[in-house]
Amino acid sequence: MTRTSATVHVPLGARAYDIRIGEGLLSRAGAEIGPLLRRPRVAVVTEARVEALHGATLAAGLEAAGIGMAALALEPGEATKSWRSLETVVEWLIGEKVARDDVVVAFGGGVVGDLAGFAAAILRRGVRFVQIPTTLLAQVDSSVGGKTGINSPQGKNLVGAFHQPRLVLADTGLLDTLPERDFRAGYAEVAKYGLLGDAAFFDWLEANAPALAAGDPAARAHAVRRSCEMKAEIVVRDETEEGDRALLNLGHTFGHALEAATGYGDRLLHGEGVAIGCVLAFELSARLGLCPQEAPSRVAAHFDRMGMRRRLADVPGALPDADALVGLMAQDKKVRDGRIAFILARDIGAAFVARDVGLAPVRALLAEALADRARLAVS
Ligand code: GLY
């Protein structure tokens, strides 16, 4: 049963679609997806954990509308976003006789969504796909906006395509089974929207995020909806990231360097890197005299209250020095003409894309953060 539901429309002309948000949407999947189908069958790409937890609900939801499904369950984890898995998925879809007018369903978190979306983008020069995101991160960010792709051995998300889904079904009830650490990591992307463009939303999060973390359905639905509205609005302005879409990378330049330094694994989840990166981006903005001095501590205090990783001292194991971290930032794909694009802020809710930041203040900030980390480790 759907208890609360909302629709965010993404008005992209011929590529327009709806994001449906609500509890219990999975059991209505057939009614939601059915109008897109030319024959009553879908190919579902998922991962083993999600299949075990929610596969039967999806199958029943489709079956209720007379829709059959075939499913491929991959290994969970970032390593699945690989050339090898792409080949597995594409060959499986061909084996399942998925035709140009069929629909592929990506059922899982960001890894499954990015991989299955990319497979759909290249299969038969593009077939339609539906995102059913099962993590907070995927519901508020990766399932919306059409970025699909895989990692190369040389870096994250280096291979991919823009391919918009035809529908996103964000069943907020699925967040009940999300491990707490994944919830907190995904929450960094929710907070990011307030920080980059909606101070009132950040105020709301400061007051309501503890209820959100405790599972309050109305708070959860509101947070996912507002995040999707903001993402949709930015994507419509700049679908292929020529300009403003880069705002969505607030915290990501620092975050990606930390993820690279920690091996893209369990030591530091993507959202944890983003949270630490957001605090560093506000600190850098304050040091450059661009935003009020108290803004970084307000961001850090909120993340601290939410039990999130928010500083370098929260990253376990060894980290490279400031020069090496800056080097990792320079390998990131957001580099143009040798200058790193940073998302800086004039205040909470007022981020902007800065392409002319010198590396010296970045290096100094990281050196100090690393020194704080060392001090905290010995005290
Ligand atoms: N996750 C950033 C973007 O979709 O542009």
Coordinates of C-alpha atoms and ligand atoms in Angstrom, one line a residue:
M1 CA 0.0 0.0 0.0
T2 CA 1.3 3.5 -0.8
R3 CA 0.8 5.6 2.3
T4 CA 2.5 8.9 1.2
S5 CA 3.5 9.7 -2.3
A6 CA 4.7 12.6 -4.4
T7 CA 5.8 13.1 -7.9
V8 CA 8.7 15.3 -9.1
H9 CA 8.6 15.9 -12.8
V10 CA 11.9 16.3 -14.7
P11 CA 10.9 18.4 -17.7
L12 CA 13.5 17.5 -20.3
G13 CA 11.4 17.6 -23.4
A14 CA 11.5 14.3 -25.3
R15 CA 13.5 12.9 -22.4
A16 CA 11.1 14.1 -19.6
Y17 CA 10.1 11.7 -16.8
D18 CA 8.6 11.5 -13.4
I19 CA 10.3 10.6 -10.1
R20 CA 7.7 8.9 -7.9
I21 CA 8.4 9.1 -4.2
G22 CA 6.6 7.2 -1.5
E23 CA 6.4 4.3 0.9
G24 CA 5.2 1.0 -0.6
L25 CA 5.8 2.0 -4.3
L26 CA 7.7 -1.3 -4.9
S27 CA 4.5 -3.3 -4.5
R28 CA 2.9 -1.0 -7.1
A29 CA 5.8 -1.4 -9.5
G30 CA 3.6 -3.1 -12.2
A31 CA 1.0 -0.4 -12.2
E32 CA 3.7 2.3 -12.3
I33 CA 5.9 0.7 -15.0
G34 CA 3.1 -1.0 -17.0
P35 CA 2.2 2.1 -19.1
L36 CA 5.8 2.2 -20.5
L37 CA 5.7 -1.4 -21.7
R38 CA 4.9 -2.8 -25.2
R39 CA 4.9 -6.4 -23.9
P40 CA 4.4 -7.5 -20.3
R41 CA 8.0 -8.4 -19.4
V42 CA 11.0 -6.6 -18.0
A43 CA 14.7 -7.4 -17.5
V44 CA 15.8 -6.5 -13.9
V45 CA 19.4 -5.9 -13.1
T46 CA 20.0 -6.0 -9.3
E47 CA 22.5 -7.1 -6.7
A48 CA 22.4 -10.1 -4.4
R49 CA 21.6 -8.2 -1.1
V50 CA 18.7 -6.2 -2.7
E51 CA 17.4 -9.3 -4.4
A52 CA 17.3 -11.2 -1.1
L53 CA 15.6 -8.4 0.8
H54 CA 13.2 -7.0 -1.8
G55 CA 13.2 -9.2 -4.9
A56 CA 10.0 -11.0 -4.0
T57 CA 8.1 -7.7 -3.4
L58 CA 9.2 -6.4 -6.8
A59 CA 8.2 -9.7 -8.5
A60 CA 4.8 -9.6 -6.8
G61 CA 4.3 -5.9 -7.6
L62 CA 5.0 -6.6 -11.3
E63 CA 2.9 -9.8 -11.3
A64 CA -0.1 -7.9 -9.9
A65 CA -0.2 -6.1 -13.2
G66 CA 0.5 -9.2 -15.3
I67 CA 4.2 -8.3 -15.9
G68 CA 6.8 -11.0 -15.9
M69 CA 10.5 -10.5 -15.1
A70 CA 13.9 -12.0 -15.5
A71 CA 16.5 -10.9 -13.0
L72 CA 20.3 -10.8 -13.0
A73 CA 21.8 -10.4 -9.5
L74 CA 25.3 -9.0 -9.3
E75 CA 27.8 -8.9 -6.5
P76 CA 27.2 -5.9 -4.2
G77 CA 30.0 -3.3 -4.1
E78 CA 31.8 -0.7 -6.1
A79 CA 34.0 -3.3 -7.8
T80 CA 30.9 -4.3 -9.8
K81 CA 31.0 -1.0 -11.7
S82 CA 33.6 -2.6 -14.1
W83 CA 34.1 -3.4 -17.8
R84 CA 33.7 -7.1 -16.9
S85 CA 30.3 -6.6 -15.2
L86 CA 29.2 -4.4 -18.1
E87 CA 29.9 -7.2 -20.5
T88 CA 28.0 -9.6 -18.2
V89 CA 25.0 -7.4 -18.1
V90 CA 24.9 -6.5 -21.8
E91 CA 25.4 -10.2 -22.9
W92 CA 22.7 -11.2 -20.4
L93 CA 20.3 -8.6 -21.7
I94 CA 20.9 -9.8 -25.3
G95 CA 20.4 -13.4 -24.1
E96 CA 17.1 -12.4 -22.6
K97 CA 16.2 -11.0 -26.0
V98 CA 15.7 -7.5 -24.7
A99 CA 14.6 -5.5 -27.8
R100 CA 14.8 -1.8 -28.6
D101 CA 11.2 -1.2 -27.4
D102 CA 11.7 -3.2 -24.1
V103 CA 12.5 -1.7 -20.7
V104 CA 15.4 -2.5 -18.4
V105 CA 14.9 -2.0 -14.7
A106 CA 17.9 -1.0 -12.5
F107 CA 17.0 -2.2 -9.0
G108 CA 19.6 -1.3 -6.4
G109 CA 21.9 1.5 -5.2
G110 CA 24.2 3.7 -7.2
V111 CA 26.4 0.9 -8.5
V112 CA 23.5 -1.0 -10.0
G113 CA 21.8 2.2 -11.3
D114 CA 25.0 3.5 -13.0
L115 CA 25.9 0.1 -14.5
A116 CA 22.5 -1.0 -15.7
G117 CA 21.8 2.5 -17.0
F118 CA 25.0 2.4 -19.0
A119 CA 24.2 -1.1 -20.3
A120 CA 20.7 0.2 -21.4
A121 CA 22.4 3.2 -23.1
I122 CA 24.6 1.1 -25.3
L123 CA 22.4 -2.0 -25.9
R124 CA 21.0 -1.8 -29.4
R125 CA 22.1 1.9 -29.4
G126 CA 19.9 2.6 -26.5
V127 CA 16.9 1.0 -24.8
R128 CA 14.6 2.6 -22.2
F129 CA 15.2 2.0 -18.5
V130 CA 13.6 2.5 -15.2
Q131 CA 15.4 3.3 -11.9
I132 CA 14.2 1.7 -8.7
P133 CA 16.8 3.1 -6.3
T134 CA 17.1 1.3 -2.9
T135 CA 19.5 3.4 -1.0
L136 CA 19.2 7.0 0.2
L137 CA 22.2 8.1 -2.0
A138 CA 20.6 6.6 -5.1
Q139 CA 17.1 8.0 -4.3
V140 CA 18.3 11.6 -3.9
D141 CA 21.2 11.6 -6.4
S142 CA 22.5 8.9 -8.6
S143 CA 19.1 7.6 -10.0
V144 CA 18.1 11.1 -11.1
G145 CA 19.7 13.0 -14.0
G146 CA 20.9 10.4 -16.4
K147 CA 24.5 10.0 -15.5
T148 CA 25.4 6.3 -16.2
G149 CA 28.7 4.6 -16.4
I150 CA 31.4 2.4 -14.9
N151 CA 34.9 2.9 -13.4
S152 CA 38.1 2.4 -15.3
P153 CA 41.2 0.9 -13.6
Q154 CA 42.4 4.6 -14.0
G155 CA 39.6 6.2 -12.1
K156 CA 36.0 6.4 -11.1
N157 CA 33.2 7.1 -13.6
L158 CA 35.6 7.6 -16.4
V159 CA 33.5 5.7 -18.9
G160 CA 29.8 6.4 -19.4
A161 CA 26.9 8.1 -21.1
F162 CA 24.1 10.5 -20.3
H163 CA 21.0 8.3 -20.6
Q164 CA 17.9 9.6 -18.8
P165 CA 15.6 7.0 -17.1
R166 CA 12.0 6.9 -18.2
L167 CA 10.8 6.7 -14.7
V168 CA 12.3 6.7 -11.2
L169 CA 10.4 4.8 -8.4
A170 CA 11.9 5.9 -5.0
D171 CA 10.2 3.7 -2.4
T172 CA 11.2 5.4 0.8
G173 CA 10.1 2.3 2.8
L174 CA 13.1 0.5 1.4
L175 CA 15.3 2.8 3.6
D176 CA 14.2 0.8 6.6
T177 CA 16.5 -2.0 5.7
L178 CA 19.5 0.2 4.8
P179 CA 22.5 -0.3 7.1
E180 CA 23.0 2.8 9.3
R181 CA 26.4 3.6 7.9
D182 CA 24.9 3.6 4.3
F183 CA 22.1 5.8 5.5
R184 CA 24.5 8.4 7.0
A185 CA 26.7 8.3 3.9
G186 CA 23.6 8.9 1.7
Y187 CA 22.5 11.7 4.1
A188 CA 25.6 13.7 3.1
E189 CA 24.1 14.0 -0.4
V190 CA 20.8 15.2 1.1
A191 CA 22.5 17.9 3.2
K192 CA 24.5 18.8 0.1
Y193 CA 21.3 20.2 -1.5
G194 CA 20.7 22.5 1.4
L195 CA 24.3 23.6 1.5
L196 CA 24.5 24.3 -2.2
G197 CA 21.3 26.1 -2.9
D198 CA 18.6 26.1 -0.2
A199 CA 19.4 27.6 3.2
A200 CA 15.8 27.0 4.4
F201 CA 16.1 23.3 3.6
F202 CA 19.4 23.2 5.6
D203 CA 17.5 24.9 8.5
W204 CA 14.8 22.2 8.1
L205 CA 17.4 19.4 8.2
E206 CA 19.0 20.8 11.3
A207 CA 15.6 20.6 13.0
N208 CA 14.3 17.4 11.4
A209 CA 17.3 15.2 10.3
P210 CA 17.4 13.2 13.6
A211 CA 13.7 12.2 13.0
L212 CA 14.7 11.4 9.4
A213 CA 17.5 9.1 10.7
A214 CA 15.1 7.5 13.2
G215 CA 12.8 6.5 10.3
D216 CA 10.1 9.1 10.4
P217 CA 8.2 8.5 7.1
A218 CA 7.0 12.0 6.6
A219 CA 10.5 13.5 7.2
R220 CA 12.0 10.9 4.9
A221 CA 9.6 11.6 2.1
H222 CA 10.1 15.4 2.4
A223 CA 13.9 15.1 2.4
V224 CA 13.9 12.8 -0.7
R225 CA 11.3 15.0 -2.5
R226 CA 13.1 18.3 -1.8
S227 CA 16.5 16.7 -2.9
C228 CA 15.0 15.4 -6.1
E229 CA 13.3 18.7 -6.8
M230 CA 16.6 20.5 -6.5
K231 CA 18.5 17.9 -8.6
A232 CA 15.8 18.0 -11.3
E233 CA 15.9 21.8 -11.4
I234 CA 19.7 21.8 -11.9
V235 CA 19.7 19.0 -14.4
V236 CA 17.1 20.7 -16.5
R237 CA 19.2 23.9 -16.5
D238 CA 22.4 22.0 -17.5
E239 CA 21.8 18.4 -18.5
T240 CA 25.3 17.6 -19.7
E241 CA 27.3 19.5 -17.1
E242 CA 28.5 22.4 -19.1
G243 CA 28.0 24.8 -16.2
D244 CA 25.7 24.8 -13.2
R245 CA 25.3 21.0 -12.9
A246 CA 28.8 21.1 -11.4
L247 CA 27.2 22.6 -8.3
L248 CA 26.1 19.0 -7.5
N249 CA 29.8 18.2 -7.0
L250 CA 30.0 20.3 -3.8
G251 CA 32.4 18.4 -1.5
H252 CA 33.2 15.9 -4.3
T253 CA 36.6 17.2 -5.4
F254 CA 38.0 16.7 -1.9
G255 CA 35.9 13.6 -1.4
H256 CA 37.1 11.9 -4.6
A257 CA 40.7 12.5 -3.6
L258 CA 40.0 10.9 -0.2
E259 CA 38.2 8.0 -1.8
A260 CA 41.1 7.5 -4.2
A261 CA 43.6 7.6 -1.3
T262 CA 41.6 5.0 0.6
G263 CA 41.0 2.6 -2.3
Y264 CA 37.3 3.3 -3.1
G265 CA 36.2 0.8 -0.5
D266 CA 35.0 0.2 3.0
R267 CA 37.5 2.5 4.6
L268 CA 35.6 5.5 3.3
L269 CA 32.2 5.4 1.5
H270 CA 31.5 7.8 -1.2
G271 CA 29.0 9.8 0.9
E272 CA 31.5 9.9 3.8
G273 CA 34.0 11.5 1.5
V274 CA 31.4 14.0 0.3
A275 CA 30.6 14.9 4.0
I276 CA 34.3 15.6 4.8
G277 CA 34.6 17.3 1.4
C278 CA 31.7 19.7 2.2
V279 CA 33.2 20.8 5.5
L280 CA 36.6 21.3 3.7
A281 CA 34.9 23.3 0.9
F282 CA 33.2 25.6 3.4
E283 CA 36.5 25.9 5.3
L284 CA 38.3 26.9 2.1
S285 CA 35.6 29.4 1.3
A286 CA 35.9 31.0 4.7
R287 CA 39.7 31.2 4.4
L288 CA 39.4 32.8 1.1
G289 CA 37.1 35.4 2.7
L290 CA 34.1 34.3 0.6
C291 CA 31.8 33.1 3.3
P292 CA 31.1 33.9 6.9
Q293 CA 33.7 32.4 9.3
E294 CA 31.0 30.5 11.3
A295 CA 29.5 28.6 8.3
P296 CA 32.1 25.8 8.3
S297 CA 31.6 25.1 12.0
R298 CA 27.8 25.1 11.5
V299 CA 28.1 22.4 8.8
A300 CA 30.6 20.4 10.9
A301 CA 28.3 20.6 14.0
H302 CA 25.3 19.3 12.0
F303 CA 27.3 16.4 10.6
D304 CA 28.7 15.7 14.1
R305 CA 25.2 15.6 15.5
M306 CA 24.2 13.2 12.8
G307 CA 27.0 10.8 13.8
M308 CA 28.7 11.3 10.4
R309 CA 32.3 11.3 9.4
R310 CA 33.2 14.9 8.9
R311 CA 37.0 15.5 9.3
L312 CA 40.2 13.8 8.2
A313 CA 40.6 12.4 11.7
D314 CA 37.5 10.2 11.1
V315 CA 39.2 8.3 8.2
P316 CA 40.8 5.2 9.5
G317 CA 44.3 4.1 8.4
A318 CA 47.1 6.0 6.8
L319 CA 46.5 9.0 4.5
P320 CA 49.0 10.5 2.0
D321 CA 50.4 14.0 2.6
A322 CA 48.8 17.3 1.4
D323 CA 50.8 17.3 -1.9
A324 CA 49.7 13.8 -2.8
L325 CA 46.0 14.6 -2.0
V326 CA 46.2 17.6 -4.3
G327 CA 47.8 15.4 -6.9
L328 CA 44.8 13.0 -6.6
M329 CA 42.4 16.0 -7.1
A330 CA 44.3 16.9 -10.2
Q331 CA 43.6 13.5 -11.7
D332 CA 39.9 14.0 -11.2
K333 CA 37.9 14.6 -14.4
K334 CA 36.8 18.0 -13.2
V335 CA 40.2 19.5 -14.3
R336 CA 40.3 22.0 -17.1
D337 CA 43.4 23.6 -18.4
G338 CA 45.4 22.5 -15.4
R339 CA 43.0 24.2 -12.9
I340 CA 40.9 22.3 -10.5
A341 CA 37.2 23.2 -10.5
F342 CA 36.0 23.8 -6.9
I343 CA 32.5 24.3 -5.7
L344 CA 32.8 27.1 -3.1
A345 CA 30.2 28.9 -1.1
R346 CA 29.2 32.5 -0.3
D347 CA 27.1 31.1 2.6
I348 CA 25.1 28.1 3.5
G349 CA 22.7 27.7 0.5
A350 CA 24.8 29.8 -1.8
A351 CA 27.4 27.7 -3.6
F352 CA 29.1 28.6 -6.9
V353 CA 31.5 27.1 -9.3
A354 CA 35.0 28.5 -9.0
R355 CA 37.6 27.7 -11.7
D356 CA 40.3 30.1 -10.6
V357 CA 41.3 28.8 -7.2
G358 CA 45.1 28.5 -6.7
L359 CA 46.4 25.3 -5.3
A360 CA 48.4 26.9 -2.5
P361 CA 45.4 27.6 -0.1
V362 CA 44.0 24.1 -0.8
R363 CA 47.4 22.5 0.0
A364 CA 47.6 24.6 3.2
L365 CA 44.1 23.7 4.3
L366 CA 44.8 20.0 3.8
A367 CA 48.2 20.2 5.6
E368 CA 46.5 21.7 8.6
A369 CA 43.7 19.2 8.5
L370 CA 46.3 16.4 8.4
A371 CA 48.2 18.0 11.3
D372 CA 44.9 18.1 13.3
R373 CA 44.4 14.5 12.5
A374 CA 47.9 13.6 13.7
R375 CA 47.4 15.6 16.9
L376 CA 44.0 13.9 17.7
A377 CA 45.6 10.5 17.1
V378 CA 48.4 11.1 19.7
S379 CA 46.2 12.9 22.3
Ligands
GLY1 N1 25.9 13.3 -8.9 C1 26.2 14.4 -9.6 C2 25.4 14.6 -10.9 O1 24.5 13.9 -11.1 O2 25.7 15.5 -11.6

